[in-house]
């Protein structure tokens, strides 16, 4: 007798080796055959193909996980094999993995944007603008090279809110503790900034701050660097090598700050203008970095209540230093303009 040809993808019921699961499947198919054709009438090729789902019966006979369907094709029952248990498990694992990846992506995006808008949101337009000397609560302000964060805390207290500020330090948290452990005021300053919504970043180098993972996407109206210093050495401040190190630091800072300014923004550097600090030639270094000196105003410590100027580095750290002829040098983008000294 010539064997009947089955559809592509179908598996005949008759096989050389009959497994126990297939025996149960045959019993299930017989039950469906009786249910579908109780009168025992024959079905011809002209009869429209019909399909009967066998999942419930297969589960009854212990074939759970073997998803199949029984169909009448060319006068004989065929089992159209859909998914074996192994393939079903593989598909299930792939689905779970895809779901986990999508969930993680959405969660990461949500946390990133929540962090960004929480710490760097625009000050409400209805908020009363508050000023302290040159700085306003509506300006986006970046503070570079903070020591004990006393200057940042002073601005935050004056504004009432520090959501418009980012305060950075070259030191790590551990280094801050070692430097200022005799003066625990820095902890109070950090707590004040945190309570008022300031974003505080540690281990930010002024020479490459525009590559920082958080700062590189930000723009500022004011960038402040008070009394920049390349470190203390066992030689005098008038040493040519030391002066060269200070000038290199300033040039790298100016180049980074230029890339982080909003249109019309300014870079403020508080600096002593007496010997030997005058040899740093601040205006010349700023010009080489693409900035021009807009204004030079006297810096007075009394204008900033609570500010404490302290040394950085590892030699005599946390000690104050004398402020003699100090000025705030205001640099901006553009061509050289008339300088006013007040």
XYZ file of C-alpha atoms in Angstrom:
342
model
C 0.000 0.000 0.000
C 1.451 3.351 -1.031
C 2.265 5.611 1.867
C 0.273 8.818 1.936
C 2.273 11.995 1.591
C 2.013 14.376 4.541
C 2.282 18.136 4.646
C 5.684 19.719 5.120
C 6.433 20.061 8.803
C 4.080 17.259 9.895
C 5.171 14.112 11.649
C 3.239 10.843 11.003
C 1.895 8.994 13.994
C 3.546 5.767 12.947
C 7.234 5.595 13.852
C 9.692 2.699 14.099
C 10.103 3.184 17.831
C 7.051 4.122 19.820
C 7.687 5.925 23.044
C 5.385 5.926 26.027
C 4.570 9.602 25.500
C 3.537 8.892 21.896
C 1.303 6.030 23.048
C -0.470 8.444 25.318
C -0.704 10.856 22.404
C -2.392 8.188 20.269
C -4.950 7.597 22.996
C -5.598 11.304 23.161
C -6.067 11.449 19.384
C -8.547 8.618 19.472
C -10.612 10.506 22.005
C -10.569 13.572 19.770
C -11.457 11.450 16.769
C -14.573 10.176 18.494
C -15.475 13.653 19.650
C -15.032 15.125 16.179
C -16.724 12.251 14.287
C -19.172 10.458 16.663
C -21.142 8.822 13.815
C -18.044 7.176 12.373
C -18.536 8.846 9.036
C -15.528 9.127 6.798
C -13.982 12.436 5.875
C -12.752 12.938 2.351
C -10.154 15.194 0.821
C -12.949 17.494 -0.312
C -13.978 18.038 3.274
C -12.621 21.309 4.642
C -9.570 20.747 6.864
C -10.403 21.032 10.517
C -8.096 21.386 13.523
C -8.762 20.326 17.096
C -6.617 21.615 19.936
C -5.290 18.788 22.079
C -3.506 20.699 24.849
C -6.062 19.839 27.524
C -6.135 16.148 26.599
C -2.355 15.993 26.437
C -2.133 17.441 29.937
C -4.633 14.814 31.093
C -2.413 12.048 29.714
C 0.749 13.485 31.290
C 2.108 15.255 28.229
C 2.224 18.689 29.782
C 4.679 20.982 27.992
C 4.231 19.143 24.638
C 2.210 21.669 22.704
C 0.670 20.130 19.588
C -2.458 20.113 17.534
C -4.280 17.282 15.779
C -5.496 17.907 12.252
C -7.368 15.854 9.665
C -5.363 15.745 6.443
C -6.048 13.528 3.420
C -8.147 11.025 5.303
C -5.769 10.444 8.186
C -5.000 12.031 11.532
C -1.643 13.752 11.750
C 0.164 15.320 14.676
C 1.515 18.689 13.635
C 4.469 19.201 15.909
C 4.770 22.766 17.105
C 7.099 23.029 20.067
C 8.934 20.395 22.012
C 9.425 20.999 25.757
C 13.096 21.939 25.206
C 12.237 24.508 22.544
C 9.381 25.841 24.649
C 11.765 26.341 27.569
C 14.273 28.051 25.269
C 11.610 30.427 23.981
C 10.474 31.093 27.528
C 14.038 31.872 28.646
C 14.553 34.187 25.674
C 11.341 36.012 26.519
C 12.363 36.409 30.157
C 15.811 37.666 29.132
C 14.335 40.200 26.708
C 11.927 41.393 29.382
C 14.792 41.837 31.870
C 16.878 43.813 29.358
C 13.974 46.117 28.487
C 13.101 46.613 32.162
C 16.716 47.442 33.026
C 16.960 49.926 30.139
C 13.817 51.775 31.190
C 14.873 51.745 34.858
C 18.337 53.124 34.055
C 16.883 55.862 31.841
C 14.364 56.823 34.515
C 17.020 57.006 37.252
C 19.402 59.017 35.038
C 16.842 61.644 34.066
C 15.458 61.776 37.624
C 18.969 62.388 38.955
C 19.669 65.015 36.291
C 16.476 67.009 36.815
C 16.581 66.680 40.608
C 20.083 68.066 40.934
C 20.155 70.329 37.884
C 16.759 71.872 37.392
C 16.057 75.406 36.362
C 15.305 77.737 39.271
C 11.570 78.487 39.301
C 10.796 81.752 37.548
C 8.521 82.722 40.429
C 11.398 82.392 42.928
C 12.683 85.709 44.208
C 16.121 86.448 42.797
C 18.761 86.835 45.499
C 22.219 88.295 45.110
C 25.487 88.106 47.000
C 28.127 90.384 45.487
C 28.539 89.238 41.814
C 26.364 86.117 42.046
C 22.640 85.533 41.624
C 20.359 82.653 42.595
C 19.218 82.463 38.950
C 22.673 81.875 37.546
C 24.020 78.398 36.887
C 27.213 78.400 38.922
C 30.130 75.961 38.907
C 32.657 76.205 41.737
C 36.064 74.647 41.054
C 38.815 73.693 43.500
C 36.791 74.067 46.681
C 38.797 73.368 49.849
C 36.503 73.019 52.856
C 33.458 74.125 50.769
C 33.000 77.248 52.898
C 32.611 79.537 49.860
C 29.952 77.269 48.322
C 28.113 77.094 51.640
C 28.197 80.897 51.853
C 26.504 81.255 48.443
C 23.965 78.530 49.229
C 22.993 80.217 52.490
C 22.624 83.587 50.763
C 20.448 82.125 47.981
C 18.332 79.970 50.287
C 18.498 77.218 47.666
C 21.528 75.734 45.934
C 19.834 73.830 43.117
C 21.571 76.173 40.661
C 25.036 75.279 41.964
C 27.623 72.550 41.384
C 30.530 72.494 43.850
C 33.623 70.431 43.038
C 36.801 69.458 44.839
C 40.042 67.850 43.709
C 40.152 65.811 46.914
C 38.255 62.612 47.607
C 36.078 62.298 50.706
C 38.833 60.405 52.517
C 41.414 63.034 51.604
C 39.129 65.788 52.891
C 38.814 64.010 56.218
C 42.595 63.688 56.538
C 43.236 67.312 55.572
C 40.590 68.954 57.694
C 40.153 66.484 60.567
C 41.327 69.172 63.001
C 38.569 71.437 61.650
C 35.331 69.540 61.252
C 33.621 72.605 59.771
C 33.868 71.107 56.271
C 31.363 68.425 57.303
C 28.928 71.143 58.335
C 29.445 72.882 54.988
C 28.825 69.690 53.025
C 25.667 69.012 55.015
C 24.473 72.556 54.354
C 25.016 72.144 50.614
C 23.267 68.783 50.548
C 20.259 70.115 52.452
C 19.894 73.004 50.006
C 20.107 70.833 46.885
C 23.645 71.544 45.674
C 25.366 68.899 43.564
C 28.735 68.133 45.196
C 31.379 66.271 43.176
C 34.711 65.000 44.472
C 37.902 64.158 42.582
C 37.278 66.702 39.816
C 40.485 67.963 38.221
C 40.320 71.539 36.921
C 42.657 70.570 34.061
C 40.186 68.118 32.481
C 36.847 68.855 34.117
C 35.031 69.151 30.779
C 35.575 65.385 30.364
C 33.924 64.525 33.679
C 30.997 62.113 33.080
C 28.501 64.476 34.733
C 29.968 67.895 33.951
C 30.679 67.293 30.270
C 27.006 67.721 29.338
C 26.479 70.888 31.431
C 26.798 74.580 30.619
C 27.189 77.369 33.170
C 26.684 81.105 33.459
C 29.457 81.564 36.034
C 32.521 79.401 36.706
C 34.415 80.321 39.896
C 37.951 79.304 40.842
C 39.152 81.022 44.022
C 42.916 81.273 44.514
C 44.050 78.511 42.148
C 47.267 76.826 43.180
C 49.291 73.948 41.715
C 50.559 72.816 45.129
C 53.134 73.757 47.730
C 56.771 72.783 47.386
C 59.934 73.062 49.439
C 60.959 76.093 47.408
C 59.713 79.670 47.354
C 56.664 80.790 45.386
C 58.960 82.982 43.283
C 60.811 79.984 41.871
C 60.561 79.869 38.068
C 59.659 76.182 38.063
C 56.812 76.748 40.545
C 55.485 79.725 38.578
C 55.507 77.635 35.404
C 53.425 74.925 37.129
C 50.873 77.516 38.242
C 50.591 78.967 34.731
C 50.085 75.503 33.222
C 47.284 74.836 35.689
C 45.574 78.126 34.855
C 45.829 77.653 31.102
C 44.313 74.161 31.268
C 41.536 75.468 33.525
C 40.720 78.362 31.186
C 40.589 76.051 28.169
C 38.167 73.716 29.949
C 36.043 76.548 31.326
C 35.709 78.131 27.867
C 34.030 74.958 26.590
C 31.587 74.888 29.518
C 30.300 78.475 29.363
C 26.870 79.532 28.213
C 26.673 82.413 25.783
C 27.439 85.549 27.759
C 28.906 83.521 30.628
C 31.915 84.521 32.714
C 34.901 82.893 34.405
C 35.811 84.403 37.785
C 39.244 83.841 39.304
C 40.089 85.294 42.724
C 43.830 85.911 42.833
C 46.496 87.832 44.688
C 48.012 90.539 42.506
C 51.152 91.208 44.518
C 54.639 89.689 44.312
C 55.304 86.889 43.357
C 51.748 86.011 42.252
C 51.752 88.877 39.799
C 54.262 86.899 37.740
C 51.560 84.389 36.878
C 50.272 86.947 34.324
C 46.649 85.912 34.628
C 45.371 88.119 31.802
C 47.975 86.806 29.356
C 47.253 83.153 30.202
C 43.512 83.708 29.814
C 44.028 85.330 26.425
C 46.086 82.346 25.239
C 43.147 80.099 26.174
C 40.657 82.169 24.160
C 39.263 84.367 26.944
C 39.511 88.105 27.468
C 39.573 90.044 30.719
C 36.289 91.894 31.139
C 36.661 93.363 34.598
C 38.959 93.353 37.613
C 37.360 94.090 40.979
C 38.688 94.043 44.531
C 38.062 90.795 46.392
C 37.049 91.270 50.020
C 36.632 88.292 52.305
C 34.077 90.187 54.379
C 31.664 90.139 51.416
C 31.251 86.401 51.904
C 30.229 85.582 55.494
C 31.553 82.240 56.652
C 34.177 81.938 53.920
C 37.479 80.561 55.141
C 40.439 80.586 52.751
C 42.519 77.482 53.462
C 45.516 75.873 51.826
C 45.264 72.762 49.700
C 47.955 70.225 48.909
C 49.809 68.169 51.487
C 52.050 70.820 53.065
C 50.424 72.957 55.770
C 47.017 71.928 54.477
C 43.916 73.357 56.160
C 45.879 76.439 57.287
C 44.713 79.882 56.268
C 46.897 82.173 54.182
C 47.054 85.990 54.166
C 44.949 87.889 51.655
C 46.684 91.103 50.656
C 46.044 92.696 47.265
C 43.334 90.354 46.043
C 41.100 90.833 43.035
C 38.386 88.951 41.200
C 39.394 88.669 37.551
C 36.320 88.332 35.322
C 36.942 86.699 31.953
C 34.479 86.261 29.103
C 34.330 84.955 25.556
C 34.987 87.351 22.693
C 37.408 90.046 21.726
C 39.457 92.125 24.087
C 37.447 94.921 25.686
C 38.084 97.822 28.009
C 39.058 96.716 31.519
C 37.538 98.474 34.504
C 39.218 98.194 37.911
C 37.136 98.959 40.985
